[in-house]
mmCIF file of C-alpha atoms and ligand atoms in Angstrom:
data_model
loop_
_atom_site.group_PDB
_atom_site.id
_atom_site.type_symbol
_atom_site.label_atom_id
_atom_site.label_comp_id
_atom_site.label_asym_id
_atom_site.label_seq_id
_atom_site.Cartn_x
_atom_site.Cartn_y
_atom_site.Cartn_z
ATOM 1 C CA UNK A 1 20.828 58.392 -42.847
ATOM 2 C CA UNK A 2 18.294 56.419 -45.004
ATOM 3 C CA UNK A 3 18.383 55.946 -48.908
ATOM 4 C CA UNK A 4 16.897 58.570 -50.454
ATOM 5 C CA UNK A 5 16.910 57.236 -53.708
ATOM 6 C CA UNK A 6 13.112 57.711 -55.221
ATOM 7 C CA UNK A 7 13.407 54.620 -56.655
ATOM 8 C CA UNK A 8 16.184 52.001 -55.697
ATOM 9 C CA UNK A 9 16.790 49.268 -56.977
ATOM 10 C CA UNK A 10 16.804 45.676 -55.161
ATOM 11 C CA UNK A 11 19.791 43.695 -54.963
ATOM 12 C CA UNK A 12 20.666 40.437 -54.566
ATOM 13 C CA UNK A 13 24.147 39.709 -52.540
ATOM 14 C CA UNK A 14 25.323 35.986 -53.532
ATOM 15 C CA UNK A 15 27.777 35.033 -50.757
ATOM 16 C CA UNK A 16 31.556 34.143 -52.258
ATOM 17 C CA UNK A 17 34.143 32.763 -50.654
ATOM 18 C CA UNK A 18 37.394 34.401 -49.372
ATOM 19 C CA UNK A 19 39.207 35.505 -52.520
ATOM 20 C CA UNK A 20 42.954 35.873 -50.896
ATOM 21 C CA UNK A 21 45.022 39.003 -51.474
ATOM 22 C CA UNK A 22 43.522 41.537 -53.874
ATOM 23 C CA UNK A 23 44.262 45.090 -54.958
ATOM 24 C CA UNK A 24 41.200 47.077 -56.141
ATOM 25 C CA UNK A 25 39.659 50.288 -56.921
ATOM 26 C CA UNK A 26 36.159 50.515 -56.892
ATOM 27 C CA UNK A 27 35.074 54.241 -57.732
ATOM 28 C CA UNK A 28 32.960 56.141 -55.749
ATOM 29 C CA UNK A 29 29.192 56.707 -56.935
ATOM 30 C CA UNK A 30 27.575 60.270 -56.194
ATOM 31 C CA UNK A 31 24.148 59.797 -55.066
ATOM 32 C CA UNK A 32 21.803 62.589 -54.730
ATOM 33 C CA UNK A 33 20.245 63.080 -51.001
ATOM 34 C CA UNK A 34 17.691 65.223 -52.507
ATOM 35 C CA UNK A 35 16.158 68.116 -50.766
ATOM 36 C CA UNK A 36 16.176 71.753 -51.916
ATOM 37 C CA UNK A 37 19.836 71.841 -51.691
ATOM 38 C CA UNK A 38 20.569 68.893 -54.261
ATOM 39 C CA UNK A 39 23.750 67.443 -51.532
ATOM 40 C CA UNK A 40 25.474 64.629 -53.060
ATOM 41 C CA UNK A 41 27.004 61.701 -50.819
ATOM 42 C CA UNK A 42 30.119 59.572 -52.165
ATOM 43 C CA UNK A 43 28.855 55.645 -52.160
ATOM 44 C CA UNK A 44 31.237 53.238 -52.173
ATOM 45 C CA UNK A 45 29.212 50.101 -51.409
ATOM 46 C CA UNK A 46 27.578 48.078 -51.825
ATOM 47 C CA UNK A 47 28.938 47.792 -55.683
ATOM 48 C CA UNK A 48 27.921 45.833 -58.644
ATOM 49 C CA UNK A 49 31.032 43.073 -58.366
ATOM 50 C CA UNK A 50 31.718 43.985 -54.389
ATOM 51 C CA UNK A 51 27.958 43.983 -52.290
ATOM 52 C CA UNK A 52 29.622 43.522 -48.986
ATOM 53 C CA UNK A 53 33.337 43.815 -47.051
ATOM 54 C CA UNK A 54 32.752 41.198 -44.310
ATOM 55 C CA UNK A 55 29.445 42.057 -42.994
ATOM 56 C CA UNK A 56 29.774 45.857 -43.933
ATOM 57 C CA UNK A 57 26.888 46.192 -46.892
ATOM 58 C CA UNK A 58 26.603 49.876 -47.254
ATOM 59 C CA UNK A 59 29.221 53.163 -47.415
ATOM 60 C CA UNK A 60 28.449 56.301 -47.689
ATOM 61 C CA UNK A 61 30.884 59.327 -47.419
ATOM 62 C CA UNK A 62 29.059 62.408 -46.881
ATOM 63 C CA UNK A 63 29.957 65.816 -46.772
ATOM 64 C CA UNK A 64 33.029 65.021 -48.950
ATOM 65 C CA UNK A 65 35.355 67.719 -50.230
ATOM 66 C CA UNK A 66 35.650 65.558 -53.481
ATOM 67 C CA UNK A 67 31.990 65.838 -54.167
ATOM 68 C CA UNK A 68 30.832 67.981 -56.810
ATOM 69 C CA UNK A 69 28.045 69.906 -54.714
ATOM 70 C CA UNK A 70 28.620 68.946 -51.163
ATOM 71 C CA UNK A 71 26.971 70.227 -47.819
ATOM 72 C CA UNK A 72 25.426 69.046 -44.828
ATOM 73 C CA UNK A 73 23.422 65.700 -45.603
ATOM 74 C CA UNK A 74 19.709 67.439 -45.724
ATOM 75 C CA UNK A 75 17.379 66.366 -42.138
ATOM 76 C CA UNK A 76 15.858 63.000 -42.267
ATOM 77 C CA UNK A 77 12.478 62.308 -41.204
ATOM 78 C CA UNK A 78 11.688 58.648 -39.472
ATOM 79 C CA UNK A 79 11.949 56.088 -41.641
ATOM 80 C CA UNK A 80 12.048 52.095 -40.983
ATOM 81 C CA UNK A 81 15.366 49.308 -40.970
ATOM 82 C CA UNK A 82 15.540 46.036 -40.812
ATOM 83 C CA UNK A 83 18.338 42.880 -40.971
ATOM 84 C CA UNK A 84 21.436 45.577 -40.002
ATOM 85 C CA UNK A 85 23.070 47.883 -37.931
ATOM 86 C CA UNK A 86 23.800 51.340 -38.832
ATOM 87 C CA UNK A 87 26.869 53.058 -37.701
ATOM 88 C CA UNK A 88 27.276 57.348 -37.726
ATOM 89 C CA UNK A 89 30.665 58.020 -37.531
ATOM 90 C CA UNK A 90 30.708 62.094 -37.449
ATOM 91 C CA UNK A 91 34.296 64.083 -38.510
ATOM 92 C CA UNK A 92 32.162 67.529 -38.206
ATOM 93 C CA UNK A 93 29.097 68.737 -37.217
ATOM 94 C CA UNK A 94 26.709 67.800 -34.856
ATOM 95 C CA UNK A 95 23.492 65.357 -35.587
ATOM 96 C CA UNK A 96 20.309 64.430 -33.345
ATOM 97 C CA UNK A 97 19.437 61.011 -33.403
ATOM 98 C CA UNK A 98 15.849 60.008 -32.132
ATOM 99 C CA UNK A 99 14.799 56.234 -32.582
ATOM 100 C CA UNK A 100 11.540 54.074 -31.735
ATOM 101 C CA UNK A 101 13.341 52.369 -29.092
ATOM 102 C CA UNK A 102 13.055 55.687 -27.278
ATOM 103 C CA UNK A 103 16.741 56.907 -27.977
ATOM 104 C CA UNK A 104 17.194 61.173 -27.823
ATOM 105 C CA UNK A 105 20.859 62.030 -28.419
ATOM 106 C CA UNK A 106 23.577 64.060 -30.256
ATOM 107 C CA UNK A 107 26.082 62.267 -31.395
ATOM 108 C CA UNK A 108 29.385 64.890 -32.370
ATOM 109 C CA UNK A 109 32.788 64.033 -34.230
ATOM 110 C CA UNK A 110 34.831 61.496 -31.668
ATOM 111 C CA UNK A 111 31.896 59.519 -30.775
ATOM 112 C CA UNK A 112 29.883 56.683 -32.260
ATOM 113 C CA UNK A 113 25.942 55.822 -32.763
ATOM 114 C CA UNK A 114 25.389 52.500 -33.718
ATOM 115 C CA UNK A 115 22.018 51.288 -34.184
ATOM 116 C CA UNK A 116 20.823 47.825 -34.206
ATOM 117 C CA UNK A 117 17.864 47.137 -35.924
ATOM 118 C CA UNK A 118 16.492 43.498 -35.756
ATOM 119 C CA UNK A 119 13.416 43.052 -36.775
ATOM 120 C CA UNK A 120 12.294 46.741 -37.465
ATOM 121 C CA UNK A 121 13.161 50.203 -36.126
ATOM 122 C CA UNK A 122 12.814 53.787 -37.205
ATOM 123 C CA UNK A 123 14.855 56.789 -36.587
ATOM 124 C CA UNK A 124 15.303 60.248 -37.687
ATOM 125 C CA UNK A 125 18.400 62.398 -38.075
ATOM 126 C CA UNK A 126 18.761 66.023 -38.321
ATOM 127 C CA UNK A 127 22.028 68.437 -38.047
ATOM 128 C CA UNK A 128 21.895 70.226 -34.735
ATOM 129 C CA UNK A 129 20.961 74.061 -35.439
ATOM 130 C CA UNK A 130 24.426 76.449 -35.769
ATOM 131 C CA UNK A 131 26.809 73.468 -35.460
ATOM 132 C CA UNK A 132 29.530 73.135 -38.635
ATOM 133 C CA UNK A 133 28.176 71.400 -41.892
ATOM 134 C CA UNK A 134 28.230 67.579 -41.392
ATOM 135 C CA UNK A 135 30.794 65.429 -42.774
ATOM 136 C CA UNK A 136 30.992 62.101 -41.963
ATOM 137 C CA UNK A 137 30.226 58.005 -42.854
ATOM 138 C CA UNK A 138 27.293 56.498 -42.681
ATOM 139 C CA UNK A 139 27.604 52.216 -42.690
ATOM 140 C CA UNK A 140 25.651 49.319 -42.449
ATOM 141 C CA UNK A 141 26.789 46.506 -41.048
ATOM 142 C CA UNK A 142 24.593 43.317 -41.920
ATOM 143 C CA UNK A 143 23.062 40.966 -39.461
ATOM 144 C CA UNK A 144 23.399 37.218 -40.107
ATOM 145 C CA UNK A 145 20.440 35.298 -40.670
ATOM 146 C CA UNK A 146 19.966 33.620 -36.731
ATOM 147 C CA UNK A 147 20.145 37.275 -35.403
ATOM 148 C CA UNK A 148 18.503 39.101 -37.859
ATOM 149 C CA UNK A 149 15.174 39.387 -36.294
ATOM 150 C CA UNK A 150 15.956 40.313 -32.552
ATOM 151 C CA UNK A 151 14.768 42.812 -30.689
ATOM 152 C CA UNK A 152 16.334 46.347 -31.604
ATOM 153 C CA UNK A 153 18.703 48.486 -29.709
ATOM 154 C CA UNK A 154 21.001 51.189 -29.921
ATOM 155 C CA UNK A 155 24.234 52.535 -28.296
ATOM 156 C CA UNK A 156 26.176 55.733 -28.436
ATOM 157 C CA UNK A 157 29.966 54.910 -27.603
ATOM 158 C CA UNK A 158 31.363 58.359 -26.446
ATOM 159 C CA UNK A 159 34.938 56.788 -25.060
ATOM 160 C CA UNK A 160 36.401 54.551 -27.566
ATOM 161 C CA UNK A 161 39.507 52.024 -27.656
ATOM 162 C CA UNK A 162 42.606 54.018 -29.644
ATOM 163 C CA UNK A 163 45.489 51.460 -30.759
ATOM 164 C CA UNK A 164 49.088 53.802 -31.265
ATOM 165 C CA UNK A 165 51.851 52.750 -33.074
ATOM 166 C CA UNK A 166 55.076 55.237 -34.111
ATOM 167 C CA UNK A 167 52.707 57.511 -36.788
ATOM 168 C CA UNK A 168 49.719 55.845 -36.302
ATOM 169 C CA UNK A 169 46.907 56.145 -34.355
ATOM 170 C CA UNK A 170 43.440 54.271 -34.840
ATOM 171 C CA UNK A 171 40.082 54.261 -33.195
ATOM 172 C CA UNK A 172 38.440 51.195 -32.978
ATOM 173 C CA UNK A 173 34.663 51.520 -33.590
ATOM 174 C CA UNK A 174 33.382 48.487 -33.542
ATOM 175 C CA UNK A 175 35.127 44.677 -33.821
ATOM 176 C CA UNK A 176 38.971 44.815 -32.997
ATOM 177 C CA UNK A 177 42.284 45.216 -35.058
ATOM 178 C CA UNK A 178 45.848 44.174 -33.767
ATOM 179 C CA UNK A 179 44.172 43.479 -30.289
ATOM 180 C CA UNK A 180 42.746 46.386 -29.572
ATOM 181 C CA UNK A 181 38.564 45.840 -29.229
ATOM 182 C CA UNK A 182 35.859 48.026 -29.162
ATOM 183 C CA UNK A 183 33.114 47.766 -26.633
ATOM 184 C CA UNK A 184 30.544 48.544 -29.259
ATOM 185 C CA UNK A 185 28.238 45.216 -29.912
ATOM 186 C CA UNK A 186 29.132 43.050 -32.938
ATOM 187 C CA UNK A 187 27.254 40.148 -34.434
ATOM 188 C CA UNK A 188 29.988 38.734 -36.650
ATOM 189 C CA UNK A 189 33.783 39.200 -36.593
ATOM 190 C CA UNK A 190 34.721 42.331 -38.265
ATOM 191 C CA UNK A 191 36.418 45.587 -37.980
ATOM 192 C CA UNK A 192 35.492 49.198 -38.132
ATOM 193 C CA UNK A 193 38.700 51.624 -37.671
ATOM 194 C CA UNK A 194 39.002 55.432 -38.036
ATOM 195 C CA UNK A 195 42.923 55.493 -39.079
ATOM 196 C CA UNK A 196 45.344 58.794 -38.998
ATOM 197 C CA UNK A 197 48.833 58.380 -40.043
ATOM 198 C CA UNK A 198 51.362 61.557 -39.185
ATOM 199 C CA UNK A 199 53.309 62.829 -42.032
ATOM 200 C CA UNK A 200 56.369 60.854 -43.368
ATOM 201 C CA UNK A 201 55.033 57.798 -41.625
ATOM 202 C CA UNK A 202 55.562 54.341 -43.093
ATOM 203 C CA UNK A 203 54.307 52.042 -40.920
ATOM 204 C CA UNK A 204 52.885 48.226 -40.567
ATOM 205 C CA UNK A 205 49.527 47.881 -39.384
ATOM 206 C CA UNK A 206 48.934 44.010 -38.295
ATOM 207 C CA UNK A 207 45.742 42.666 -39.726
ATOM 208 C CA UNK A 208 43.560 39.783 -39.255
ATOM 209 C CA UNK A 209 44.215 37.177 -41.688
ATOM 210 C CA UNK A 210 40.988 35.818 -41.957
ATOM 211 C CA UNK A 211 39.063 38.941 -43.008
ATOM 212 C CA UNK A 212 39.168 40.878 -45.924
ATOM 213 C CA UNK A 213 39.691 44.683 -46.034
ATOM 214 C CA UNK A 214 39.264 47.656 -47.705
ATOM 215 C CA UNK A 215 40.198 51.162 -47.047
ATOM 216 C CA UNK A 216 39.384 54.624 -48.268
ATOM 217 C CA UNK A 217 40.757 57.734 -47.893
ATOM 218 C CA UNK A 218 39.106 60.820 -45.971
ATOM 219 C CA UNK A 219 41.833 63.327 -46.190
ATOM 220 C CA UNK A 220 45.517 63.496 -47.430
ATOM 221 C CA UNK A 221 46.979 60.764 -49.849
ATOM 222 C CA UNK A 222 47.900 57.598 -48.722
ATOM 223 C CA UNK A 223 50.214 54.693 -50.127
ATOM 224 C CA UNK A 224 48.582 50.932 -49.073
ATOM 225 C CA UNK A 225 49.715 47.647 -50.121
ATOM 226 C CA UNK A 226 51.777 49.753 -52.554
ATOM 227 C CA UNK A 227 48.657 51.644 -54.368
ATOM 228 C CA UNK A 228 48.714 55.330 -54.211
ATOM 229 C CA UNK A 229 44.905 56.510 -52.696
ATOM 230 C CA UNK A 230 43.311 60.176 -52.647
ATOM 231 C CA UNK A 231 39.943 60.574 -51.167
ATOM 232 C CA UNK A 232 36.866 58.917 -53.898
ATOM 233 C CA UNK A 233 37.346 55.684 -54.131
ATOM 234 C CA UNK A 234 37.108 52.853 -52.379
ATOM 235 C CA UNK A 235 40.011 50.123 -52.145
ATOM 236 C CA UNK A 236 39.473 46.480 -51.413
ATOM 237 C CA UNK A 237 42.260 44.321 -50.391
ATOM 238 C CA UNK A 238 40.822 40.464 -50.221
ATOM 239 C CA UNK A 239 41.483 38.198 -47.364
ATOM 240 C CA UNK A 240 44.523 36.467 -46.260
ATOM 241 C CA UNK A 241 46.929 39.316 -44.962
ATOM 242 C CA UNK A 242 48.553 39.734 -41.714
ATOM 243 C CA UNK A 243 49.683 43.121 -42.204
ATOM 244 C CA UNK A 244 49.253 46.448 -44.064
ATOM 245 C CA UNK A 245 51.438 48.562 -45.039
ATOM 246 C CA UNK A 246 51.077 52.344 -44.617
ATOM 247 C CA UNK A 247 52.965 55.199 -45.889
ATOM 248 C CA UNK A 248 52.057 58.762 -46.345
ATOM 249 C CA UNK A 249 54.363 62.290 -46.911
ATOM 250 C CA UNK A 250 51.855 64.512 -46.267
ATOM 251 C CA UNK A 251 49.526 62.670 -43.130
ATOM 252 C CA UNK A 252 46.709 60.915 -44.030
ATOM 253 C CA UNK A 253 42.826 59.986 -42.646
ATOM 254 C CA UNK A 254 41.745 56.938 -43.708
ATOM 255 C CA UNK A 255 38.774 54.354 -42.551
ATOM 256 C CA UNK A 256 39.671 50.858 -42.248
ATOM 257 C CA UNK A 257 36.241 48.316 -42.327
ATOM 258 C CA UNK A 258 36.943 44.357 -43.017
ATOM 259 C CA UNK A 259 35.565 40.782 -41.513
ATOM 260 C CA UNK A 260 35.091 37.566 -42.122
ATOM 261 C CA UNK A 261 33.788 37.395 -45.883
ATOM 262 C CA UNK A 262 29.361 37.246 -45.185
ATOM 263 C CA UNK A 263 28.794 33.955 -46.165
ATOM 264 C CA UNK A 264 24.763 34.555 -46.394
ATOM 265 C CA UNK A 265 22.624 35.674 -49.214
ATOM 266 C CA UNK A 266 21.076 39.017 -48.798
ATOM 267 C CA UNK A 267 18.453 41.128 -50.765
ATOM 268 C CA UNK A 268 19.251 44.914 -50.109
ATOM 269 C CA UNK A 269 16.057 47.435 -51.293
ATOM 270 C CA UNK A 270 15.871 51.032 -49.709
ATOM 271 C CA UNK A 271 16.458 51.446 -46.122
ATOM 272 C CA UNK A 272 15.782 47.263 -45.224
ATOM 273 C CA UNK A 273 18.489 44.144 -45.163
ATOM 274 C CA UNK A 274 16.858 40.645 -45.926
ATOM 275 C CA UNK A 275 17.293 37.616 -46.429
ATOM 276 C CA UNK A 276 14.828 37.251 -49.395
ATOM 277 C CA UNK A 277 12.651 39.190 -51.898
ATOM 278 C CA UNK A 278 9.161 38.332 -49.787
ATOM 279 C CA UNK A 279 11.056 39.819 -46.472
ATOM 280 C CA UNK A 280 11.390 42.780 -47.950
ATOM 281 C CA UNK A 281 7.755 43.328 -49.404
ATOM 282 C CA UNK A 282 6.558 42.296 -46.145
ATOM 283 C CA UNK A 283 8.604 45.010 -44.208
ATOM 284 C CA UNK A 284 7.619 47.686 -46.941
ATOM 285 C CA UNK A 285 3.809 47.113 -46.181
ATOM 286 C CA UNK A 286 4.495 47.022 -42.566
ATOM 287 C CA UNK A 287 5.870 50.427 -42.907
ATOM 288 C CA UNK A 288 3.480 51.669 -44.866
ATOM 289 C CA UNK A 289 0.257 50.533 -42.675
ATOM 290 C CA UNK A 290 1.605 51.911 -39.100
ATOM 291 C CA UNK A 291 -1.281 50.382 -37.177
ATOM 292 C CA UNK A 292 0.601 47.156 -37.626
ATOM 293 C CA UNK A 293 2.488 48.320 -35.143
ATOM 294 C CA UNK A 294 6.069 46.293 -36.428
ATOM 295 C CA UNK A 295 8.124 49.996 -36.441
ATOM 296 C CA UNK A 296 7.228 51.877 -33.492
ATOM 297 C CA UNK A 297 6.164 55.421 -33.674
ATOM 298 C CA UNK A 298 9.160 58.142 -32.907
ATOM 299 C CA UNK A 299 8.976 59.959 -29.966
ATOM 300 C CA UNK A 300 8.853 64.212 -31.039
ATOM 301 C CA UNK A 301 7.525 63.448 -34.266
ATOM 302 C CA UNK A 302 3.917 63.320 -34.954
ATOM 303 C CA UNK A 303 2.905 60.278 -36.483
ATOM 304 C CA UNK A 304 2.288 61.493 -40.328
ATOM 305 C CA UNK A 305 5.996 63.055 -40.041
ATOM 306 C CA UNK A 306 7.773 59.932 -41.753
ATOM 307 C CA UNK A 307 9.500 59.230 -45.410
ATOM 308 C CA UNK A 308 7.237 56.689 -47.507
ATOM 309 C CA UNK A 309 8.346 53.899 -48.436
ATOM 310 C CA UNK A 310 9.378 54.078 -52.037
ATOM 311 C CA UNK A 311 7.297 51.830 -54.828
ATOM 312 C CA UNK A 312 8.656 48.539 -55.442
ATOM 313 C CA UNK A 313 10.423 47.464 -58.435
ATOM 314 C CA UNK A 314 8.420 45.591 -60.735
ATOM 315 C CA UNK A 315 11.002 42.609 -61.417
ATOM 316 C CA UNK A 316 12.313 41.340 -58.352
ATOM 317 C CA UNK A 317 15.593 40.097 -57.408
ATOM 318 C CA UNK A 318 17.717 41.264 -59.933
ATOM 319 C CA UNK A 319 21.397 39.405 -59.486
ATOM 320 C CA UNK A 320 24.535 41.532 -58.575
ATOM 321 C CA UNK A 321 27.322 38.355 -58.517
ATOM 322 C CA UNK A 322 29.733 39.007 -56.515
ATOM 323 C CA UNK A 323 33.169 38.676 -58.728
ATOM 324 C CA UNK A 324 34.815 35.674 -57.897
ATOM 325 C CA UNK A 325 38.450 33.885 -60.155
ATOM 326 C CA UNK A 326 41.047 35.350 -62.257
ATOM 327 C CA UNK A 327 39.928 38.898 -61.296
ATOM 328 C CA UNK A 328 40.518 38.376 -58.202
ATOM 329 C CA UNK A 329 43.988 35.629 -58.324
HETATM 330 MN MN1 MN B 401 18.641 55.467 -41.395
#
């Protein structure tokens, strides 16, 4: 998925320091994907006070039932990354992933894509013909600054590690929770969990007390840390709990992400993760000029088939804090 937005905004992510326990709701933003359709995606980071959970820096819930005009995400031509990974994490519908790296798969619902981009990769993405309309996430996970600018990779997990617990089940996508780790490849400690609880469960999930957390709802309703959650929005627990508690009537489908709060600075503008405004004009132009030869061409596409690069804003560096004190005591 890449960030259609004609004209994003860049973003400046101050590091903070673990906050403790917290309880918050942080509203879901529809974004339009464009295309003739006019899909909207649910975004629930980065936000204004919350840029990053751990190391995840972007969250995008597409295909939503909660959406006001929903539908598979439209195709996405190649476009560039850089400083992240991106992780597809598919509940329906089928979508073919081709890369610079030389990548040609389908990912469907049960399996992951995650795709690491160092110092610069494109990809495209388009919903395999006749399969059901795509709903999903889409996340970045960012790269701290000593691994930022390696070589990029991807892997498609189709078997992944599934911790069960009396009305619980969870599939661990990437880091590990309670024990349980995923063989997907992680450049800080974090967690990335697709959660179902059975109805009438109440149930203790164990938690790492050195990350923070947050959790939002895909289906169902959903009672955590005593706060009563229906798909939209995203809810962000802070750091220093060992366990979470779970209950639902009706079942529930939840993703868990969390990690170790990012301690770096990052600028986020369109589809590229840096670590400074300059980084980011540089990997615009290199995207823009392809016979500089930093994002490999795609192959299957011709070499004109590829999303611009969108202008840049004028001011640059324009400070979301991250909220830090009494809001969060
Ligand atoms: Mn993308």
């Amino acid at each position: 998925m890449s960030d259609l937005d004609p004209r994003p905004a860049e973003t400046l992510c101050e590091p903070a320091p673990g906050p403790g326990p917290a309880v918050e709701l942080y509203p879901a933003r529809e974004v339009p994907l464009g295309g003739v359709r006019g899909v909207f995606v649910e975004r629930v980071l980065p936000q204004r006070d919350l840029p990053t959970v751990g190391a995840w820096c972007f969250l995008d819930h597409f295909g939503s039932p909660t959406v006001t005009k929903t539908g598979a995400p439209p195709d996405i031509d190649p476009h560039p990354h850089i400083g992240l990974q991106t992780v597809t994490w598919p509940f329906e519908g089928r979508i073919r992933h081709r890369d610079s790296v030389g990548s040609n798969v389908e990912i469907e619902p049960g399996q992951l894509n995650l795709m690491t981009s160092g110092r610069g990769i494109a990809h495209s993405e388009y919903a395999v013909p006749g399969a059901p309309a795509g709903h999903g996430l889409q996340l970045w996970i960012a790269l701290p600054g000593d691994q930022a600018w390696i070589d990029p990779h991807f892997e498609q997990h189709r078997e992944l590690p599934v911790l069960e617990a009396a009305g619980l089940r969870a599939i661990v996508l990437i880091g590990s929770l309670a024990g349980v780790a995923s063989p997907a490849i992680a450049y800080t400690p974090l967690v990335g969990a697709d959660v179902r609880v059975e109805p009438g469960a109440d149930v203790t999930l164990p938690l790492n007390p050195r990350f923070e957390h947050a959790v939002l709802v895909i289906e169902g309703e959903l009672t955590a840390a005593e706060t009563e959650l229906a798909p939209g929005p995203l809810l962000y627990l802070g750091t220093d709990r060992d366990e979470l508690r779970l209950a639902s009537a009706g079942g529930a489908h939840f993703a868990l992400i969390g990690g170790e709060p990012f301690g770096e600075e990052l600028v986020m503008w369109w589809n590229f993760v840096g670590r400074g405004h300059e980084e980011i004009v540089a990997a615009r132009n290199d995207w823009e000029n392809r016979e500089l030869h930093r994002f490999a061409d795609i192959a299957g596409h011709p070499p004109e088939q590829r999303i611009p690069a969108p202008p840049l804003p004028g001011l640059h560096l324009k400070p979301r804090k991250r909220r830090i004190g009494s809001a969060r005591d």
